[in-house]
XYZ file of C-alpha atoms in Angstrom:
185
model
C 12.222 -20.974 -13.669
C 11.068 -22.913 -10.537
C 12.581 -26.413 -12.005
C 15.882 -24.872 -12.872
C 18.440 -27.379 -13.233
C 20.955 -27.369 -10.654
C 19.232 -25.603 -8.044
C 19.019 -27.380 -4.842
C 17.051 -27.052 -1.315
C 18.028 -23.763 -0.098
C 17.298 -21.955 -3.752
C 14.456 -19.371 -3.459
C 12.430 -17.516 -6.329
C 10.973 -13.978 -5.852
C 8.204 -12.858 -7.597
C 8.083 -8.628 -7.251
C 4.221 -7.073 -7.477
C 5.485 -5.755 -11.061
C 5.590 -9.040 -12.571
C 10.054 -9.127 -12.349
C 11.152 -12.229 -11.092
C 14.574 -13.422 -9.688
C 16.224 -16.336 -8.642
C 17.271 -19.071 -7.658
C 18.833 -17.300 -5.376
C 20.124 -18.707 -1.627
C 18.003 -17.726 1.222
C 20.419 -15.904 2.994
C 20.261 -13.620 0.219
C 16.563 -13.567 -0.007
C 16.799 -12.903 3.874
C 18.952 -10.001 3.248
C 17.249 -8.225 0.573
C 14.302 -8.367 2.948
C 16.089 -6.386 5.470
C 17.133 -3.836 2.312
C 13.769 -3.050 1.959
C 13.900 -4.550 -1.412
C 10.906 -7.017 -0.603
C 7.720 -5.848 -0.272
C 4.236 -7.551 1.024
C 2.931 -7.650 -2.427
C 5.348 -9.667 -3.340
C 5.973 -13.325 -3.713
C 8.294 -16.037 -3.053
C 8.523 -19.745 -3.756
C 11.019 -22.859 -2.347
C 12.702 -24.951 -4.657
C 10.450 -28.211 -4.518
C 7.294 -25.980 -3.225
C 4.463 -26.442 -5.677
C 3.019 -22.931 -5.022
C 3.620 -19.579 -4.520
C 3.422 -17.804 -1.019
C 2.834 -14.009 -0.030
C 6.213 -12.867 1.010
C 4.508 -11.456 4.536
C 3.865 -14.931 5.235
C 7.605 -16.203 4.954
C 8.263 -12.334 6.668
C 5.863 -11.245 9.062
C 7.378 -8.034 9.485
C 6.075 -7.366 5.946
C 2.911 -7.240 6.950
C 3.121 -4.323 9.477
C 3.819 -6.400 12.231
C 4.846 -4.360 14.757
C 7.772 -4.962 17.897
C 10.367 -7.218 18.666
C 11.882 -7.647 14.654
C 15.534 -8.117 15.402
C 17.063 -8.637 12.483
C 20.118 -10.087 13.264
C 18.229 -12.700 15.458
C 15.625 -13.163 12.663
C 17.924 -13.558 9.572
C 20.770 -15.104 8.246
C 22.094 -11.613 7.004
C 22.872 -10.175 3.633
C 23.915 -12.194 0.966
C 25.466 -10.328 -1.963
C 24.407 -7.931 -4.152
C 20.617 -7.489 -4.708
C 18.374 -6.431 -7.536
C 17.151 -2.763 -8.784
C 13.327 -3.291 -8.794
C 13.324 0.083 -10.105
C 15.846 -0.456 -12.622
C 13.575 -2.861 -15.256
C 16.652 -4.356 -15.476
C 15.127 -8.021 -15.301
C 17.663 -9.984 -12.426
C 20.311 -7.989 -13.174
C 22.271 -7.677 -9.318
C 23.562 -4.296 -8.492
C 23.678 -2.082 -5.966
C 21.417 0.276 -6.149
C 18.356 0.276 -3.517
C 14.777 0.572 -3.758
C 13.405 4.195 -3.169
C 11.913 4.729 0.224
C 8.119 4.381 0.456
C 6.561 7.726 1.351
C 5.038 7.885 5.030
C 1.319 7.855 5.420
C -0.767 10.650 6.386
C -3.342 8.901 7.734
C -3.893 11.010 10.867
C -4.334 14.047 9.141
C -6.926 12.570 5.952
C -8.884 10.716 9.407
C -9.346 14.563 10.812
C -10.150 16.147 7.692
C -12.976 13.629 7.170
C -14.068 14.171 10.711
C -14.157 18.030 10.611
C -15.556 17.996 7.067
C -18.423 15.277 8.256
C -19.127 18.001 11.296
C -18.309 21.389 10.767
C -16.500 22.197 7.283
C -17.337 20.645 4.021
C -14.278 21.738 1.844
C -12.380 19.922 4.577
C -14.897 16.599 3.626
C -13.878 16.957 -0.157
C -9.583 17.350 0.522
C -10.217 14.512 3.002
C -12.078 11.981 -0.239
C -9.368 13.484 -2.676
C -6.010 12.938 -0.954
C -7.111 10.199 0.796
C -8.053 8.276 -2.043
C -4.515 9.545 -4.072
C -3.009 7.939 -0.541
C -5.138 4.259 -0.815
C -3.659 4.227 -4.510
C -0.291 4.981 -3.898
C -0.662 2.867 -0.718
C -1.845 -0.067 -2.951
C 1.336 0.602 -5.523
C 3.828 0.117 -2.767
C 4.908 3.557 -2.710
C 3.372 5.009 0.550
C 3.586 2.953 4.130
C 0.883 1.042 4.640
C 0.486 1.059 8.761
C -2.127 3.983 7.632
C -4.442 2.307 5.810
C -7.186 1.966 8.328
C -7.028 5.592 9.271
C -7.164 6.742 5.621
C -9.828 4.289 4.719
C -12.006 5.803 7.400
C -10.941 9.658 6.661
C -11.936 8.448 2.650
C -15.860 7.229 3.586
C -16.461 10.064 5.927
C -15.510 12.452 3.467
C -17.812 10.637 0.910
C -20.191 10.163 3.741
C -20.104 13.807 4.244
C -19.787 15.261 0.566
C -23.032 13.101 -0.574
C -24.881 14.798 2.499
C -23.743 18.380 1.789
C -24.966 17.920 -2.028
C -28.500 16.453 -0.612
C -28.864 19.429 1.866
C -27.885 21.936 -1.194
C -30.452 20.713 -3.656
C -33.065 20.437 -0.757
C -32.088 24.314 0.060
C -32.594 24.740 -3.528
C -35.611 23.034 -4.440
C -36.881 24.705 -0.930
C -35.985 28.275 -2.510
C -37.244 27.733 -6.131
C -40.718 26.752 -4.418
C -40.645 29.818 -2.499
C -39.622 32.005 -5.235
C -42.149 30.731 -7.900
C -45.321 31.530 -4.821
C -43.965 35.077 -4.428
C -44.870 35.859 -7.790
Protein backbone atom coordinates (compact mmCIF):
# COMPACT_ATOMS: atom_id res chain seq x y z
CA UNK A 1 0.00 0.00 0.00
CA UNK A 2 2.59 2.65 1.08
CA UNK A 3 4.74 2.12 -2.36
CA UNK A 4 1.70 2.39 -4.54
CA UNK A 5 2.61 3.19 -7.93
CA UNK A 6 1.67 6.49 -9.02
CA UNK A 7 1.26 8.15 -5.85
CA UNK A 8 3.27 11.19 -5.42
CA UNK A 9 4.33 13.72 -2.44
CA UNK A 10 1.14 14.93 -1.17
CA UNK A 11 -0.49 11.13 -1.00
CA UNK A 12 -1.32 10.16 2.63
CA UNK A 13 -2.28 6.60 4.13
CA UNK A 14 -4.59 6.23 7.19
CA UNK A 15 -4.42 3.51 9.33
CA UNK A 16 -8.00 3.44 11.62
CA UNK A 17 -7.51 1.70 15.37
CA UNK A 18 -9.67 -1.27 13.74
CA UNK A 19 -7.03 -2.37 11.51
CA UNK A 20 -9.09 -0.53 7.99
CA UNK A 21 -6.79 1.29 6.05
CA UNK A 22 -7.25 3.93 3.23
CA UNK A 23 -5.40 5.74 0.87
CA UNK A 24 -3.42 7.26 -0.96
CA UNK A 25 -5.45 9.80 -0.53
CA UNK A 26 -4.43 13.86 -0.91
CA UNK A 27 -3.94 15.65 2.27
CA UNK A 28 -6.49 18.03 1.87
CA UNK A 29 -8.71 15.21 2.12
CA UNK A 30 -6.99 13.65 5.02
CA UNK A 31 -7.25 17.28 6.53
CA UNK A 32 -10.88 17.24 6.01
CA UNK A 33 -11.90 14.00 7.29
CA UNK A 34 -10.08 15.14 10.41
CA UNK A 35 -12.38 17.97 10.85
CA UNK A 36 -15.46 15.21 10.15
CA UNK A 37 -14.55 13.60 13.08
CA UNK A 38 -13.69 10.64 11.05
CA UNK A 39 -10.01 10.50 12.51
CA UNK A 40 -9.45 9.56 15.74
CA UNK A 41 -6.15 9.64 18.15
CA UNK A 42 -5.82 5.97 17.91
CA UNK A 43 -5.34 6.16 14.67
CA UNK A 44 -2.50 6.34 12.25
CA UNK A 45 -1.20 8.02 9.31
CA UNK A 46 1.83 7.76 7.07
CA UNK A 47 3.49 10.23 4.05
CA UNK A 48 4.23 8.87 0.87
CA UNK A 49 8.17 8.44 1.12
CA UNK A 50 7.90 8.31 5.18
CA UNK A 51 9.39 5.05 6.34
CA UNK A 52 7.12 4.84 9.44
CA UNK A 53 3.97 5.25 10.78
CA UNK A 54 2.92 8.28 13.05
CA UNK A 55 0.02 8.68 15.73
CA UNK A 56 -2.49 10.78 13.96
CA UNK A 57 -2.49 13.31 17.26
CA UNK A 58 0.91 14.01 16.32
CA UNK A 59 0.18 15.22 12.62
CA UNK A 60 -3.30 16.73 14.60
CA UNK A 61 -2.82 17.99 17.89
CA UNK A 62 -6.29 18.67 18.41
CA UNK A 63 -6.64 14.86 18.52
CA UNK A 64 -5.11 14.63 21.46
CA UNK A 65 -7.46 16.81 23.61
CA UNK A 66 -5.68 19.79 23.02
CA UNK A 67 -7.67 22.34 24.09
CA UNK A 68 -8.21 26.37 22.58
CA UNK A 69 -7.41 28.21 19.69
CA UNK A 70 -8.23 25.07 16.84
CA UNK A 71 -9.50 27.13 13.97
CA UNK A 72 -10.11 25.02 11.46
CA UNK A 73 -10.24 26.97 8.60
CA UNK A 74 -6.81 28.54 9.60
CA UNK A 75 -5.47 25.03 10.46
CA UNK A 76 -6.58 23.03 7.34
CA UNK A 77 -6.77 22.96 3.84
CA UNK A 78 -10.58 22.00 4.05
CA UNK A 79 -12.58 19.04 2.94
CA UNK A 80 -11.63 17.11 0.18
CA UNK A 81 -14.33 14.80 -1.19
CA UNK A 82 -16.14 12.19 0.05
CA UNK A 83 -14.76 10.26 3.09
CA UNK A 84 -14.91 6.73 4.39
CA UNK A 85 -17.64 4.83 6.72
CA UNK A 86 -15.34 3.47 9.50
CA UNK A 87 -18.41 1.98 10.69
CA UNK A 88 -19.45 0.60 7.52
CA UNK A 89 -16.56 -2.47 7.22
CA UNK A 90 -16.77 -1.43 3.96
CA UNK A 91 -12.83 -1.52 3.44
CA UNK A 92 -12.03 2.23 1.48
CA UNK A 93 -15.13 2.33 0.09
CA UNK A 94 -15.91 6.60 0.04
CA UNK A 95 -19.38 7.56 0.96
CA UNK A 96 -21.07 9.76 2.85
CA UNK A 97 -22.05 8.58 5.74
CA UNK A 98 -20.27 9.91 9.11
CA UNK A 99 -18.83 8.36 12.02
CA UNK A 100 -21.25 8.11 15.10
CA UNK A 101 -20.61 10.67 17.75
CA UNK A 102 -18.45 9.54 20.69
CA UNK A 103 -20.50 9.53 23.88
CA UNK A 104 -19.48 12.38 26.48
CA UNK A 105 -17.62 11.39 29.57
CA UNK A 106 -18.93 11.30 32.94
CA UNK A 107 -16.01 11.76 34.61
CA UNK A 108 -17.23 14.30 37.20
CA UNK A 109 -19.84 12.28 38.42
CA UNK A 110 -17.67 8.51 38.63
CA UNK A 111 -14.72 11.15 40.51
CA UNK A 112 -17.68 11.97 43.26
CA UNK A 113 -19.02 8.66 43.57
CA UNK A 114 -15.53 7.35 44.40
CA UNK A 115 -15.07 10.20 46.79
CA UNK A 116 -18.39 9.76 48.72
CA UNK A 117 -18.08 5.96 48.56
CA UNK A 118 -14.20 6.25 49.93
CA UNK A 119 -15.89 8.59 52.90
CA UNK A 120 -19.28 8.12 53.72
CA UNK A 121 -21.25 5.47 51.44
CA UNK A 122 -19.87 2.27 50.19
CA UNK A 123 -22.54 1.27 47.52
CA UNK A 124 -21.57 4.65 46.08
CA UNK A 125 -17.58 3.12 46.13
CA UNK A 126 -18.80 -0.05 44.15
CA UNK A 127 -21.14 2.11 41.16
CA UNK A 128 -18.10 4.41 41.16
CA UNK A 129 -15.36 0.94 40.25
CA UNK A 130 -18.25 -0.46 37.96
CA UNK A 131 -19.21 2.40 35.63
CA UNK A 132 -16.10 3.85 35.79
CA UNK A 133 -14.29 1.03 34.59
CA UNK A 134 -17.33 0.33 31.67
CA UNK A 135 -16.27 4.28 30.94
CA UNK A 136 -12.08 3.56 30.74
CA UNK A 137 -13.18 0.67 28.23
CA UNK A 138 -15.39 2.40 26.14
CA UNK A 139 -13.02 5.39 26.53
CA UNK A 140 -10.15 3.12 25.24
CA UNK A 141 -12.56 1.84 22.12
CA UNK A 142 -13.03 5.34 20.88
CA UNK A 143 -16.53 5.50 21.72
CA UNK A 144 -16.69 7.85 24.81
CA UNK A 145 -14.60 11.42 24.90
CA UNK A 146 -11.58 11.07 26.30
CA UNK A 147 -10.94 14.75 28.09
CA UNK A 148 -12.34 12.51 31.20
CA UNK A 149 -9.97 10.12 31.58
CA UNK A 150 -8.07 11.49 34.49
CA UNK A 151 -11.19 12.12 36.48
CA UNK A 152 -12.53 8.59 35.85
CA UNK A 153 -9.21 6.99 36.45
CA UNK A 154 -9.17 8.56 39.88
CA UNK A 155 -13.12 7.94 40.66
CA UNK A 156 -12.04 3.96 39.43
CA UNK A 157 -8.98 3.50 42.29
CA UNK A 158 -10.89 5.22 44.99
CA UNK A 159 -13.70 3.09 44.53
CA UNK A 160 -11.30 0.03 44.57
CA UNK A 161 -9.42 1.83 47.24
CA UNK A 162 -12.57 2.03 49.13
CA UNK A 163 -14.39 -1.39 48.28
CA UNK A 164 -11.08 -3.44 49.40
CA UNK A 165 -11.31 -1.40 52.80
CA UNK A 166 -15.05 -1.94 53.39
CA UNK A 167 -14.49 -5.89 52.79
CA UNK A 168 -11.35 -5.74 55.39
CA UNK A 169 -13.48 -3.82 58.01
CA UNK A 170 -16.47 -6.51 57.37
CA UNK A 171 -14.45 -9.62 57.95
CA UNK A 172 -12.62 -7.86 60.92
CA UNK A 173 -16.37 -7.06 62.33
CA UNK A 174 -16.90 -10.61 61.67
CA UNK A 175 -14.06 -12.42 62.91
CA UNK A 176 -14.50 -9.76 65.99
CA UNK A 177 -18.21 -11.19 66.46
CA UNK A 178 -17.54 -14.96 65.91
CA UNK A 179 -14.82 -14.55 68.81
CA UNK A 180 -17.30 -13.00 70.93
CA UNK A 181 -20.00 -15.35 70.22
CA UNK A 182 -17.97 -18.63 70.66
CA UNK A 183 -16.79 -16.99 74.67
CA UNK A 184 -20.48 -16.43 75.47
CA UNK A 185 -21.10 -19.94 75.37
Amino acid sequence: MPGAAGAGPDAWYLQSADGKSFGPIPKAQLDGWVLEGLVSAGDFVLQHGDQQWRNARDVYPLLGGASGGFNPAGNFGGAGGGFPSFDSGGGSSSTTGTRKQKRPHRGPLILTLGLVGFFSCFPLAIAAWVMGADDLKQMRAGRMDRSGEGATTIGVVMGMISTGLAVVTILVYLVIFLAFASSVQ
